[in-house]
Amino acid sequence: MKILAIDDQQLVLLPLQKRLTELGYDVKIETNGTSGIDTFNSFQPDLVIVDINMPGVPGLDVVKYIRQTKNSNIPIVVLSGDTQDKTITDGFDLGIDDYMKKPLSLNEISARIKRLIGKPETKAVESSSDVVIQERCVGVVIPCYNEEERLLSNEFLNYIDKYSGYHLCFVNDGSKDNTLKVLKDLQKGREDFITVYDCEKNGGKAEAVRLGMLHMAKKDDLDYIGFLDADLSTDLADFDDLVKTIETSNFKIVSGSRISRMGANITKESARKIISLTINFIIRKILKMDFKDTQCGAKIFSKDVIQIAFGEKFVTQWIFDVEIFKRMSHHFGLEKAKTLLCEQPLKRWIHADGSKLSMKDSVKIVMQLGQIAWVYRSPKSKKVNSASNLKTI
């Protein structure tokens, strides 16, 4: 029993293909409507699963080709995040047999397919799957420097195994220990969902994040790209809440915030907290924005601002988050930038043991803030483009 699945996002197709193959179906996948139509003609499937919103040939045109041009009555199932009544109605008017709205569990998808074409007679894996097919695909950059002992490998693997639509990019920032080997082992068998970007020399967190973000921006099937600390001081569930905010709003950047609030588990050392409040006061003056926590290591970006935020090297090594917001205000203007940036309180954030930023570094941070204030001192300053030529503190 043959199934053809067509979706422009490979991160959606791969877990779907794996699950249906385990159930005994012969499955082929295509990432665009044109190749999907070609495969339909050569493969002659018993059922077609198709997304609606695809570049080039959209899903409803694929349905129209199968029903009207080929005059075929095989079952067609739409799997899409498009929930508009008109789209759904147009699909059924063209002759689709079912409309499945993302996000959706693989168990439900499998059950609907079995209802339409039955299940293969061949021996198959009957265990259920708790994997959820997401509506959007997200890239997450995780900078790593000497993380051999701290990297929470199981937490990362368990999350991407359960929630499709996530692609993790671990950036090895010239680690001196066995971090690269740990990352390669983590990637093994999951190459479609995990990328390891290796920097031979240590360039600092700012450059590691920047290179990782630019690398992930080249992937066409990602809707949003963000970064997250390797120690998971912000956990993946909280990060997913940031993603939900950006996909349901007009914000271009959603930044996590470690501000204390009722019901949240936010822990910091008391001395660190005092220093953080002082530095944050200076940051607010530089940005002219009321950000309570710019330095949280959890942020998600719309792809269309990646080049604006990360195209040029950062002036500083540690306070690059401030530069990101400053670049947004230079590009869009301060008032417009304020409407594109969102600060969202986290439910949980814990200062993890082994963090490499000591309290003594606070002096350097203040110096770097002064450097940022000088370089970005006026809107669209001529100095910005030459910022990477300044010596980093």
mmCIF file of C-alpha atoms in Angstrom:
data_model
loop_
_atom_site.group_PDB
_atom_site.id
_atom_site.type_symbol
_atom_site.label_atom_id
_atom_site.label_comp_id
_atom_site.label_asym_id
_atom_site.label_seq_id
_atom_site.Cartn_x
_atom_site.Cartn_y
_atom_site.Cartn_z
ATOM 1 C CA MET A 1 0.000 0.000 0.000
ATOM 2 C CA LYS A 2 1.679 3.156 -1.275
ATOM 3 C CA ILE A 3 1.483 6.674 0.171
ATOM 4 C CA LEU A 4 2.852 9.904 -1.314
ATOM 5 C CA ALA A 5 3.387 12.829 1.102
ATOM 6 C CA ILE A 6 4.062 16.347 -0.249
ATOM 7 C CA ASP A 7 5.130 19.222 2.024
ATOM 8 C CA ASP A 8 7.718 21.963 1.548
ATOM 9 C CA GLN A 9 9.083 21.355 5.056
ATOM 10 C CA GLN A 10 11.252 18.279 5.327
ATOM 11 C CA LEU A 11 11.105 18.363 9.136
ATOM 12 C CA VAL A 12 7.395 17.568 8.798
ATOM 13 C CA LEU A 13 7.848 14.824 6.222
ATOM 14 C CA LEU A 14 10.628 12.803 7.863
ATOM 15 C CA PRO A 15 8.838 11.716 11.085
ATOM 16 C CA LEU A 16 5.672 11.128 9.050
ATOM 17 C CA GLN A 17 7.558 8.904 6.602
ATOM 18 C CA LYS A 18 9.235 6.997 9.434
ATOM 19 C CA ARG A 19 5.985 6.295 11.270
ATOM 20 C CA LEU A 20 4.004 5.212 8.201
ATOM 21 C CA THR A 21 6.882 2.995 7.056
ATOM 22 C CA GLU A 22 6.912 1.338 10.503
ATOM 23 C CA LEU A 23 3.215 0.597 10.011
ATOM 24 C CA GLY A 24 4.033 -1.220 6.764
ATOM 25 C CA TYR A 25 3.193 1.393 4.123
ATOM 26 C CA ASP A 26 5.481 2.126 1.175
ATOM 27 C CA VAL A 27 6.062 5.859 1.513
ATOM 28 C CA LYS A 28 7.633 8.445 -0.776
ATOM 29 C CA ILE A 29 8.055 12.119 0.159
ATOM 30 C CA GLU A 30 8.482 15.266 -1.954
ATOM 31 C CA THR A 31 9.184 18.849 -0.866
ATOM 32 C CA ASN A 32 7.372 20.745 -3.649
ATOM 33 C CA GLY A 33 4.250 20.426 -5.780
ATOM 34 C CA THR A 34 6.073 19.987 -9.101
ATOM 35 C CA SER A 35 8.132 16.997 -7.993
ATOM 36 C CA GLY A 36 5.070 15.721 -6.125
ATOM 37 C CA ILE A 37 3.072 15.590 -9.369
ATOM 38 C CA ASP A 38 5.943 13.816 -11.146
ATOM 39 C CA THR A 39 6.176 11.236 -8.364
ATOM 40 C CA PHE A 40 2.408 10.781 -8.388
ATOM 41 C CA ASN A 41 2.583 9.782 -12.053
ATOM 42 C CA SER A 42 5.504 7.366 -11.609
ATOM 43 C CA PHE A 43 4.732 5.986 -8.137
ATOM 44 C CA GLN A 44 0.956 5.629 -8.567
ATOM 45 C CA PRO A 45 0.167 5.845 -4.841
ATOM 46 C CA ASP A 46 -2.930 4.539 -3.073
ATOM 47 C CA LEU A 47 -3.216 7.737 -1.029
ATOM 48 C CA VAL A 48 -1.783 11.269 -1.217
ATOM 49 C CA ILE A 49 -1.053 13.566 1.738
ATOM 50 C CA VAL A 50 -0.486 17.181 0.694
ATOM 51 C CA ASP A 51 0.204 20.528 2.348
ATOM 52 C CA ILE A 52 -1.654 23.629 1.150
ATOM 53 C CA ASN A 53 0.794 26.531 1.338
ATOM 54 C CA MET A 54 3.803 25.582 -0.760
ATOM 55 C CA PRO A 55 5.907 27.823 -3.033
ATOM 56 C CA GLY A 56 5.517 27.237 -6.755
ATOM 57 C CA VAL A 57 2.677 24.757 -7.142
ATOM 58 C CA PRO A 58 0.380 25.031 -4.082
ATOM 59 C CA GLY A 59 -1.394 22.050 -2.556
ATOM 60 C CA LEU A 60 -4.838 22.769 -3.999
ATOM 61 C CA ASP A 61 -3.329 22.795 -7.504
ATOM 62 C CA VAL A 62 -1.919 19.331 -6.799
ATOM 63 C CA VAL A 63 -5.397 18.222 -5.730
ATOM 64 C CA LYS A 64 -6.890 19.762 -8.881
ATOM 65 C CA TYR A 65 -4.325 17.921 -11.052
ATOM 66 C CA ILE A 66 -5.121 14.562 -9.459
ATOM 67 C CA ARG A 67 -8.906 14.984 -9.543
ATOM 68 C CA GLN A 68 -9.426 16.872 -12.830
ATOM 69 C CA THR A 69 -6.396 16.292 -15.074
ATOM 70 C CA LYS A 70 -5.778 12.664 -14.103
ATOM 71 C CA ASN A 71 -9.424 11.957 -13.228
ATOM 72 C CA SER A 72 -8.237 9.879 -10.250
ATOM 73 C CA ASN A 73 -10.420 9.003 -7.274
ATOM 74 C CA ILE A 74 -7.665 7.879 -4.909
ATOM 75 C CA PRO A 75 -8.005 9.271 -1.359
ATOM 76 C CA ILE A 76 -6.394 12.688 -0.843
ATOM 77 C CA VAL A 77 -5.706 14.022 2.642
ATOM 78 C CA VAL A 78 -4.674 17.612 3.343
ATOM 79 C CA LEU A 79 -2.239 18.124 6.251
ATOM 80 C CA SER A 80 -1.885 21.860 6.782
ATOM 81 C CA GLY A 81 -1.644 24.692 9.280
ATOM 82 C CA ASP A 82 -4.049 26.743 7.151
ATOM 83 C CA THR A 83 -7.302 26.840 9.105
ATOM 84 C CA GLN A 84 -9.235 29.367 6.997
ATOM 85 C CA ASP A 85 -12.784 28.262 6.217
ATOM 86 C CA LYS A 86 -12.435 29.177 2.545
ATOM 87 C CA THR A 87 -9.303 27.057 2.126
ATOM 88 C CA ILE A 88 -10.922 24.064 3.791
ATOM 89 C CA THR A 89 -14.120 24.504 1.751
ATOM 90 C CA ASP A 90 -12.168 24.849 -1.508
ATOM 91 C CA GLY A 91 -10.324 21.635 -0.673
ATOM 92 C CA PHE A 92 -13.505 19.632 -0.173
ATOM 93 C CA ASP A 93 -15.073 21.203 -3.277
ATOM 94 C CA LEU A 94 -12.092 19.872 -5.261
ATOM 95 C CA GLY A 95 -12.645 16.415 -3.835
ATOM 96 C CA ILE A 96 -10.315 15.878 -0.890
ATOM 97 C CA ASP A 97 -11.309 13.129 1.543
ATOM 98 C CA ASP A 98 -10.009 14.612 4.799
ATOM 99 C CA TYR A 99 -8.502 17.831 6.148
ATOM 100 C CA MET A 100 -6.050 17.483 9.043
ATOM 101 C CA LYS A 101 -4.992 20.658 10.854
ATOM 102 C CA LYS A 102 -1.474 21.003 12.290
ATOM 103 C CA PRO A 103 -0.368 20.545 15.012
ATOM 104 C CA LEU A 104 -1.453 16.916 15.010
ATOM 105 C CA SER A 105 -0.152 13.701 16.549
ATOM 106 C CA LEU A 106 1.187 10.913 14.365
ATOM 107 C CA ASN A 107 -1.241 8.558 16.098
ATOM 108 C CA GLU A 108 -4.227 10.521 14.781
ATOM 109 C CA ILE A 109 -2.735 10.806 11.288
ATOM 110 C CA SER A 110 -2.164 7.034 11.225
ATOM 111 C CA ALA A 111 -5.714 6.343 12.394
ATOM 112 C CA ARG A 112 -7.221 8.557 9.678
ATOM 113 C CA ILE A 113 -5.125 6.881 6.991
ATOM 114 C CA LYS A 114 -6.145 3.406 8.198
ATOM 115 C CA ARG A 115 -9.793 4.510 7.996
ATOM 116 C CA LEU A 116 -9.363 5.562 4.359
ATOM 117 C CA ILE A 117 -7.242 2.743 2.899
ATOM 118 C CA GLY A 118 -6.922 0.152 5.661
ATOM 119 C CA LYS A 119 -3.617 -1.148 6.993
ATOM 120 C CA PRO A 120 -1.005 -3.267 5.216
ATOM 121 C CA GLU A 121 -1.125 -7.025 5.602
ATOM 122 C CA THR A 122 2.620 -7.165 6.170
ATOM 123 C CA LYS A 123 3.890 -7.428 9.722
ATOM 124 C CA ALA A 124 4.221 -3.899 11.081
ATOM 125 C CA VAL A 125 5.128 -2.050 14.250
ATOM 126 C CA GLU A 126 1.875 -1.551 16.165
ATOM 127 C CA SER A 127 3.248 0.580 19.008
ATOM 128 C CA SER A 128 1.853 4.076 19.291
ATOM 129 C CA SER A 129 3.843 7.252 18.765
ATOM 130 C CA ASP A 130 3.615 10.428 20.836
ATOM 131 C CA VAL A 131 5.308 12.535 18.137
ATOM 132 C CA VAL A 132 3.446 15.719 17.216
ATOM 133 C CA ILE A 133 3.584 17.184 13.696
ATOM 134 C CA GLN A 134 4.021 20.914 14.247
ATOM 135 C CA GLU A 135 2.574 23.755 12.210
ATOM 136 C CA ARG A 136 5.941 25.536 11.893
ATOM 137 C CA CYS A 137 9.601 24.572 11.628
ATOM 138 C CA VAL A 138 12.180 26.123 13.927
ATOM 139 C CA GLY A 139 15.953 26.207 13.941
ATOM 140 C CA VAL A 140 17.718 26.528 17.299
ATOM 141 C CA VAL A 141 21.385 27.566 17.547
ATOM 142 C CA ILE A 142 23.184 26.318 20.671
ATOM 143 C CA PRO A 143 26.708 27.709 21.212
ATOM 144 C CA CYS A 144 29.049 25.276 22.972
ATOM 145 C CA TYR A 145 32.437 25.906 24.539
ATOM 146 C CA ASN A 146 33.921 23.120 26.701
ATOM 147 C CA GLU A 147 30.472 21.646 27.363
ATOM 148 C CA GLU A 148 31.628 18.017 27.576
ATOM 149 C CA GLU A 149 30.492 17.661 31.196
ATOM 150 C CA ARG A 150 27.440 19.960 31.150
ATOM 151 C CA LEU A 151 25.674 19.166 27.888
ATOM 152 C CA LEU A 152 22.261 17.684 28.650
ATOM 153 C CA SER A 153 22.155 15.361 25.660
ATOM 154 C CA ASN A 154 19.089 13.366 26.691
ATOM 155 C CA GLU A 155 16.948 16.479 27.167
ATOM 156 C CA PHE A 156 17.737 17.666 23.646
ATOM 157 C CA LEU A 157 17.158 14.243 22.077
ATOM 158 C CA ASN A 158 13.911 13.573 23.920
ATOM 159 C CA TYR A 159 12.505 16.905 22.809
ATOM 160 C CA ILE A 160 13.269 16.639 19.095
ATOM 161 C CA ASP A 161 12.129 13.015 19.083
ATOM 162 C CA LYS A 162 8.730 14.041 20.436
ATOM 163 C CA TYR A 163 8.199 17.386 18.697
ATOM 164 C CA SER A 164 8.776 17.435 14.971
ATOM 165 C CA GLY A 165 9.633 20.745 13.360
ATOM 166 C CA TYR A 166 12.764 21.447 15.405
ATOM 167 C CA HIS A 167 16.271 21.455 13.937
ATOM 168 C CA LEU A 168 19.098 21.942 16.454
ATOM 169 C CA CYS A 169 22.389 23.494 15.384
ATOM 170 C CA PHE A 170 25.176 22.979 17.935
ATOM 171 C CA VAL A 171 28.089 25.358 17.310
ATOM 172 C CA ASN A 172 31.375 24.064 18.720
ATOM 173 C CA ASP A 173 33.267 27.256 19.549
ATOM 174 C CA GLY A 174 36.823 25.880 19.411
ATOM 175 C CA SER A 175 36.380 23.751 22.545
ATOM 176 C CA LYS A 176 39.520 22.393 24.201
ATOM 177 C CA ASP A 177 37.832 19.310 25.665
ATOM 178 C CA ASN A 178 35.800 16.545 23.958
ATOM 179 C CA THR A 179 32.769 18.700 23.231
ATOM 180 C CA LEU A 180 33.016 18.108 19.464
ATOM 181 C CA LYS A 181 32.976 14.321 19.944
ATOM 182 C CA VAL A 182 29.988 14.592 22.290
ATOM 183 C CA LEU A 183 28.145 16.662 19.688
ATOM 184 C CA LYS A 184 28.990 14.241 16.860
ATOM 185 C CA ASP A 185 27.691 11.347 18.954
ATOM 186 C CA LEU A 186 24.539 13.350 19.677
ATOM 187 C CA GLN A 187 24.027 13.941 15.953
ATOM 188 C CA LYS A 188 24.555 10.310 14.891
ATOM 189 C CA GLY A 189 21.372 8.872 13.398
ATOM 190 C CA ARG A 190 19.599 12.238 13.565
ATOM 191 C CA GLU A 191 21.487 14.152 10.897
ATOM 192 C CA ASP A 192 18.251 15.559 9.445
ATOM 193 C CA PHE A 193 17.384 17.134 12.793
ATOM 194 C CA ILE A 194 20.787 18.001 14.275
ATOM 195 C CA THR A 195 23.608 20.018 12.696
ATOM 196 C CA VAL A 196 27.086 20.354 14.200
ATOM 197 C CA TYR A 197 28.859 23.538 13.085
ATOM 198 C CA ASP A 198 32.518 23.375 14.057
ATOM 199 C CA CYS A 199 34.635 26.508 14.594
ATOM 200 C CA GLU A 200 38.279 25.496 14.789
ATOM 201 C CA LYS A 201 39.205 28.550 16.871
ATOM 202 C CA ASN A 202 37.366 29.983 19.863
ATOM 203 C CA GLY A 203 35.698 33.219 18.749
ATOM 204 C CA GLY A 204 33.439 33.799 21.731
ATOM 205 C CA LYS A 205 29.717 33.268 22.212
ATOM 206 C CA ALA A 206 28.719 36.264 20.077
ATOM 207 C CA GLU A 207 30.523 35.006 16.986
ATOM 208 C CA ALA A 208 29.441 31.395 17.572
ATOM 209 C CA VAL A 209 25.792 32.458 17.708
ATOM 210 C CA ARG A 210 26.187 34.753 14.702
ATOM 211 C CA LEU A 211 27.752 32.062 12.508
ATOM 212 C CA GLY A 212 25.171 29.508 13.591
ATOM 213 C CA MET A 213 22.249 31.860 12.872
ATOM 214 C CA LEU A 214 23.556 32.718 9.401
ATOM 215 C CA HIS A 215 24.144 29.028 8.664
ATOM 216 C CA MET A 216 20.616 28.051 9.688
ATOM 217 C CA ALA A 217 19.114 30.953 7.719
ATOM 218 C CA LYS A 218 20.161 29.115 4.546
ATOM 219 C CA LYS A 219 17.664 26.318 5.275
ATOM 220 C CA ASP A 220 14.519 27.015 3.255
ATOM 221 C CA ASP A 221 12.165 24.905 5.375
ATOM 222 C CA LEU A 222 12.660 26.873 8.598
ATOM 223 C CA ASP A 223 10.099 29.529 9.560
ATOM 224 C CA TYR A 224 11.914 30.901 12.598
ATOM 225 C CA ILE A 225 15.437 30.683 14.013
ATOM 226 C CA GLY A 226 16.581 31.325 17.568
ATOM 227 C CA PHE A 227 19.338 30.602 20.021
ATOM 228 C CA LEU A 228 19.485 28.925 23.399
ATOM 229 C CA ASP A 229 22.165 28.295 26.036
ATOM 230 C CA ALA A 230 23.682 24.806 26.060
ATOM 231 C CA ASP A 231 23.106 24.376 29.814
ATOM 232 C CA LEU A 232 19.326 24.663 29.256
ATOM 233 C CA SER A 233 19.001 27.281 32.002
ATOM 234 C CA THR A 234 15.971 28.088 29.856
ATOM 235 C CA ASP A 235 14.336 24.775 29.014
ATOM 236 C CA LEU A 236 12.983 23.776 25.624
ATOM 237 C CA ALA A 237 9.344 23.917 26.718
ATOM 238 C CA ASP A 238 9.796 27.566 27.701
ATOM 239 C CA PHE A 239 11.573 28.220 24.410
ATOM 240 C CA ASP A 240 8.598 26.754 22.566
ATOM 241 C CA ASP A 241 6.393 29.313 24.335
ATOM 242 C CA LEU A 242 8.528 32.057 22.733
ATOM 243 C CA VAL A 243 7.958 30.399 19.354
ATOM 244 C CA LYS A 244 4.188 30.328 19.912
ATOM 245 C CA THR A 245 4.269 34.057 20.597
ATOM 246 C CA ILE A 246 6.186 34.987 17.450
ATOM 247 C CA GLU A 247 4.060 32.795 15.178
ATOM 248 C CA THR A 248 0.809 34.322 16.434
ATOM 249 C CA SER A 249 1.919 37.964 16.332
ATOM 250 C CA ASN A 250 3.657 40.584 14.198
ATOM 251 C CA PHE A 251 6.787 40.584 16.334
ATOM 252 C CA LYS A 252 10.105 39.966 14.587
ATOM 253 C CA ILE A 253 12.041 39.082 17.753
ATOM 254 C CA VAL A 254 10.732 37.516 20.961
ATOM 255 C CA SER A 255 13.236 37.543 23.810
ATOM 256 C CA GLY A 256 12.975 35.564 27.011
ATOM 257 C CA SER A 257 13.106 37.494 30.272
ATOM 258 C CA ARG A 258 14.277 36.246 33.657
ATOM 259 C CA ILE A 259 12.341 38.850 35.624
ATOM 260 C CA SER A 260 10.770 37.425 38.771
ATOM 261 C CA ARG A 261 7.021 37.006 38.695
ATOM 262 C CA MET A 262 4.446 34.988 40.594
ATOM 263 C CA GLY A 263 4.379 31.332 39.561
ATOM 264 C CA ALA A 264 7.802 31.400 37.888
ATOM 265 C CA ASN A 265 10.892 29.538 39.058
ATOM 266 C CA ILE A 266 13.623 32.169 38.594
ATOM 267 C CA THR A 267 16.770 31.757 40.693
ATOM 268 C CA LYS A 268 19.896 33.900 40.757
ATOM 269 C CA GLU A 269 22.737 34.441 43.165
ATOM 270 C CA SER A 270 22.009 37.629 45.170
ATOM 271 C CA ALA A 271 25.282 39.362 44.199
ATOM 272 C CA ARG A 272 24.677 38.541 40.547
ATOM 273 C CA LYS A 273 21.208 39.997 40.840
ATOM 274 C CA ILE A 274 22.499 43.363 42.101
ATOM 275 C CA ILE A 275 25.093 43.553 39.329
ATOM 276 C CA SER A 276 22.478 42.568 36.740
ATOM 277 C CA LEU A 277 20.127 45.345 37.854
ATOM 278 C CA THR A 278 22.894 47.932 37.595
ATOM 279 C CA ILE A 279 23.978 46.815 34.153
ATOM 280 C CA ASN A 280 20.375 46.631 32.977
ATOM 281 C CA PHE A 281 19.830 50.261 33.992
ATOM 282 C CA ILE A 282 22.730 51.281 31.736
ATOM 283 C CA ILE A 283 21.386 49.119 28.896
ATOM 284 C CA ARG A 284 17.945 50.729 29.042
ATOM 285 C CA LYS A 285 19.568 54.161 28.744
ATOM 286 C CA ILE A 286 21.589 53.052 25.701
ATOM 287 C CA LEU A 287 18.675 51.341 23.937
ATOM 288 C CA LYS A 288 16.042 53.920 24.910
ATOM 289 C CA MET A 289 13.768 50.933 25.407
ATOM 290 C CA ASP A 290 12.249 49.593 28.607
ATOM 291 C CA PHE A 291 13.793 46.128 28.375
ATOM 292 C CA LYS A 292 14.077 44.464 31.764
ATOM 293 C CA ASP A 293 16.417 41.666 30.638
ATOM 294 C CA THR A 294 18.264 41.856 27.319
ATOM 295 C CA GLN A 295 20.859 39.217 28.230
ATOM 296 C CA CYS A 296 18.651 36.154 28.559
ATOM 297 C CA GLY A 297 20.122 33.422 26.365
ATOM 298 C CA ALA A 298 16.794 32.494 24.755
ATOM 299 C CA LYS A 299 15.556 34.432 21.730
ATOM 300 C CA ILE A 300 13.577 33.609 18.595
ATOM 301 C CA PHE A 301 13.723 35.563 15.301
ATOM 302 C CA SER A 302 11.673 35.830 12.146
ATOM 303 C CA LYS A 303 13.914 34.823 9.232
ATOM 304 C CA ASP A 304 13.538 38.164 7.472
ATOM 305 C CA VAL A 305 15.527 39.997 10.180
ATOM 306 C CA ILE A 306 18.388 37.504 10.521
ATOM 307 C CA GLN A 307 20.627 39.433 8.128
ATOM 308 C CA ILE A 308 19.834 42.720 9.873
ATOM 309 C CA ALA A 309 20.656 41.290 13.295
ATOM 310 C CA PHE A 310 23.588 39.029 12.432
ATOM 311 C CA GLY A 311 24.989 40.097 9.052
ATOM 312 C CA GLU A 312 27.910 42.080 10.509
ATOM 313 C CA LYS A 313 30.333 40.966 13.201
ATOM 314 C CA PHE A 314 29.474 42.211 16.660
ATOM 315 C CA VAL A 315 31.530 44.908 18.336
ATOM 316 C CA THR A 316 31.500 43.087 21.687
ATOM 317 C CA GLN A 317 31.926 39.499 22.844
ATOM 318 C CA TRP A 318 29.333 39.305 25.606
ATOM 319 C CA ILE A 319 26.734 42.057 25.187
ATOM 320 C CA PHE A 320 25.859 41.215 21.595
ATOM 321 C CA ASP A 321 22.180 40.964 22.563
ATOM 322 C CA VAL A 322 22.183 44.736 23.131
ATOM 323 C CA GLU A 323 23.729 45.199 19.683
ATOM 324 C CA ILE A 324 20.958 43.113 18.120
ATOM 325 C CA PHE A 325 18.286 45.438 19.513
ATOM 326 C CA LYS A 326 20.351 48.484 18.595
ATOM 327 C CA ARG A 327 20.694 47.242 15.005
ATOM 328 C CA MET A 328 16.934 46.811 14.808
ATOM 329 C CA SER A 329 16.367 50.430 15.899
ATOM 330 C CA HIS A 330 18.982 51.650 13.402
ATOM 331 C CA HIS A 331 17.338 49.749 10.567
ATOM 332 C CA PHE A 332 13.651 50.371 11.334
ATOM 333 C CA GLY A 333 13.844 53.491 13.480
ATOM 334 C CA LEU A 334 13.352 53.464 17.248
ATOM 335 C CA GLU A 335 9.555 53.701 17.358
ATOM 336 C CA LYS A 336 9.007 51.021 14.702
ATOM 337 C CA ALA A 337 11.593 48.744 16.310
ATOM 338 C CA LYS A 338 9.710 48.922 19.610
ATOM 339 C CA THR A 339 6.659 47.390 17.892
ATOM 340 C CA LEU A 340 8.746 44.535 16.468
ATOM 341 C CA LEU A 341 10.434 43.472 19.716
ATOM 342 C CA CYS A 342 8.766 41.488 22.486
ATOM 343 C CA GLU A 343 10.063 40.608 25.944
ATOM 344 C CA GLN A 344 8.334 37.541 27.355
ATOM 345 C CA PRO A 345 8.796 36.364 30.976
ATOM 346 C CA LEU A 346 10.004 32.789 31.330
ATOM 347 C CA LYS A 347 8.337 30.267 33.592
ATOM 348 C CA ARG A 348 11.694 28.850 34.601
ATOM 349 C CA TRP A 349 15.284 30.019 34.548
ATOM 350 C CA ILE A 350 18.098 28.773 36.767
ATOM 351 C CA HIS A 351 21.681 30.012 36.916
ATOM 352 C CA ALA A 352 23.517 26.780 36.089
ATOM 353 C CA ASP A 353 26.726 25.810 37.882
ATOM 354 C CA GLY A 354 29.782 26.148 35.685
ATOM 355 C CA SER A 355 28.765 29.341 33.876
ATOM 356 C CA LYS A 356 31.916 30.910 32.539
ATOM 357 C CA LEU A 357 31.003 34.588 33.115
ATOM 358 C CA SER A 358 32.415 35.647 36.506
ATOM 359 C CA MET A 359 31.318 38.662 38.548
ATOM 360 C CA LYS A 360 34.695 40.311 37.896
ATOM 361 C CA ASP A 361 33.725 40.475 34.250
ATOM 362 C CA SER A 362 31.073 43.070 35.098
ATOM 363 C CA VAL A 363 33.710 45.802 34.689
ATOM 364 C CA LYS A 364 34.433 44.621 31.155
ATOM 365 C CA ILE A 365 30.699 44.521 30.458
ATOM 366 C CA VAL A 366 30.327 48.179 31.410
ATOM 367 C CA MET A 367 33.276 49.016 29.127
ATOM 368 C CA GLN A 368 31.656 47.095 26.277
ATOM 369 C CA LEU A 369 28.382 48.938 26.831
ATOM 370 C CA GLY A 370 30.288 52.187 26.455
ATOM 371 C CA GLN A 371 31.760 50.845 23.232
ATOM 372 C CA ILE A 372 28.276 50.028 21.910
ATOM 373 C CA ALA A 373 26.964 53.473 22.901
ATOM 374 C CA TRP A 374 29.788 55.087 20.916
ATOM 375 C CA VAL A 375 29.526 52.939 17.784
ATOM 376 C CA TYR A 376 25.720 53.161 17.583
ATOM 377 C CA ARG A 377 25.532 56.749 18.860
ATOM 378 C CA SER A 378 23.279 58.074 16.065
ATOM 379 C CA PRO A 379 20.597 56.530 13.817
ATOM 380 C CA LYS A 380 22.110 54.713 10.850
ATOM 381 C CA SER A 381 25.535 55.849 12.060
ATOM 382 C CA LYS A 382 28.318 55.586 9.533
ATOM 383 C CA LYS A 383 30.318 53.912 12.258
ATOM 384 C CA VAL A 384 28.065 50.845 12.357
ATOM 385 C CA ASN A 385 29.342 49.349 9.126
ATOM 386 C CA SER A 386 32.900 49.644 10.361
ATOM 387 C CA ALA A 387 32.061 48.257 13.806
ATOM 388 C CA SER A 388 33.771 44.956 13.138
ATOM 389 C CA ASN A 389 37.046 46.825 12.617
ATOM 390 C CA LEU A 390 37.100 47.981 16.263
ATOM 391 C CA LYS A 391 39.131 45.930 18.685
ATOM 392 C CA THR A 392 36.925 43.827 20.927
ATOM 393 C CA ILE A 393 37.465 44.124 24.648
#
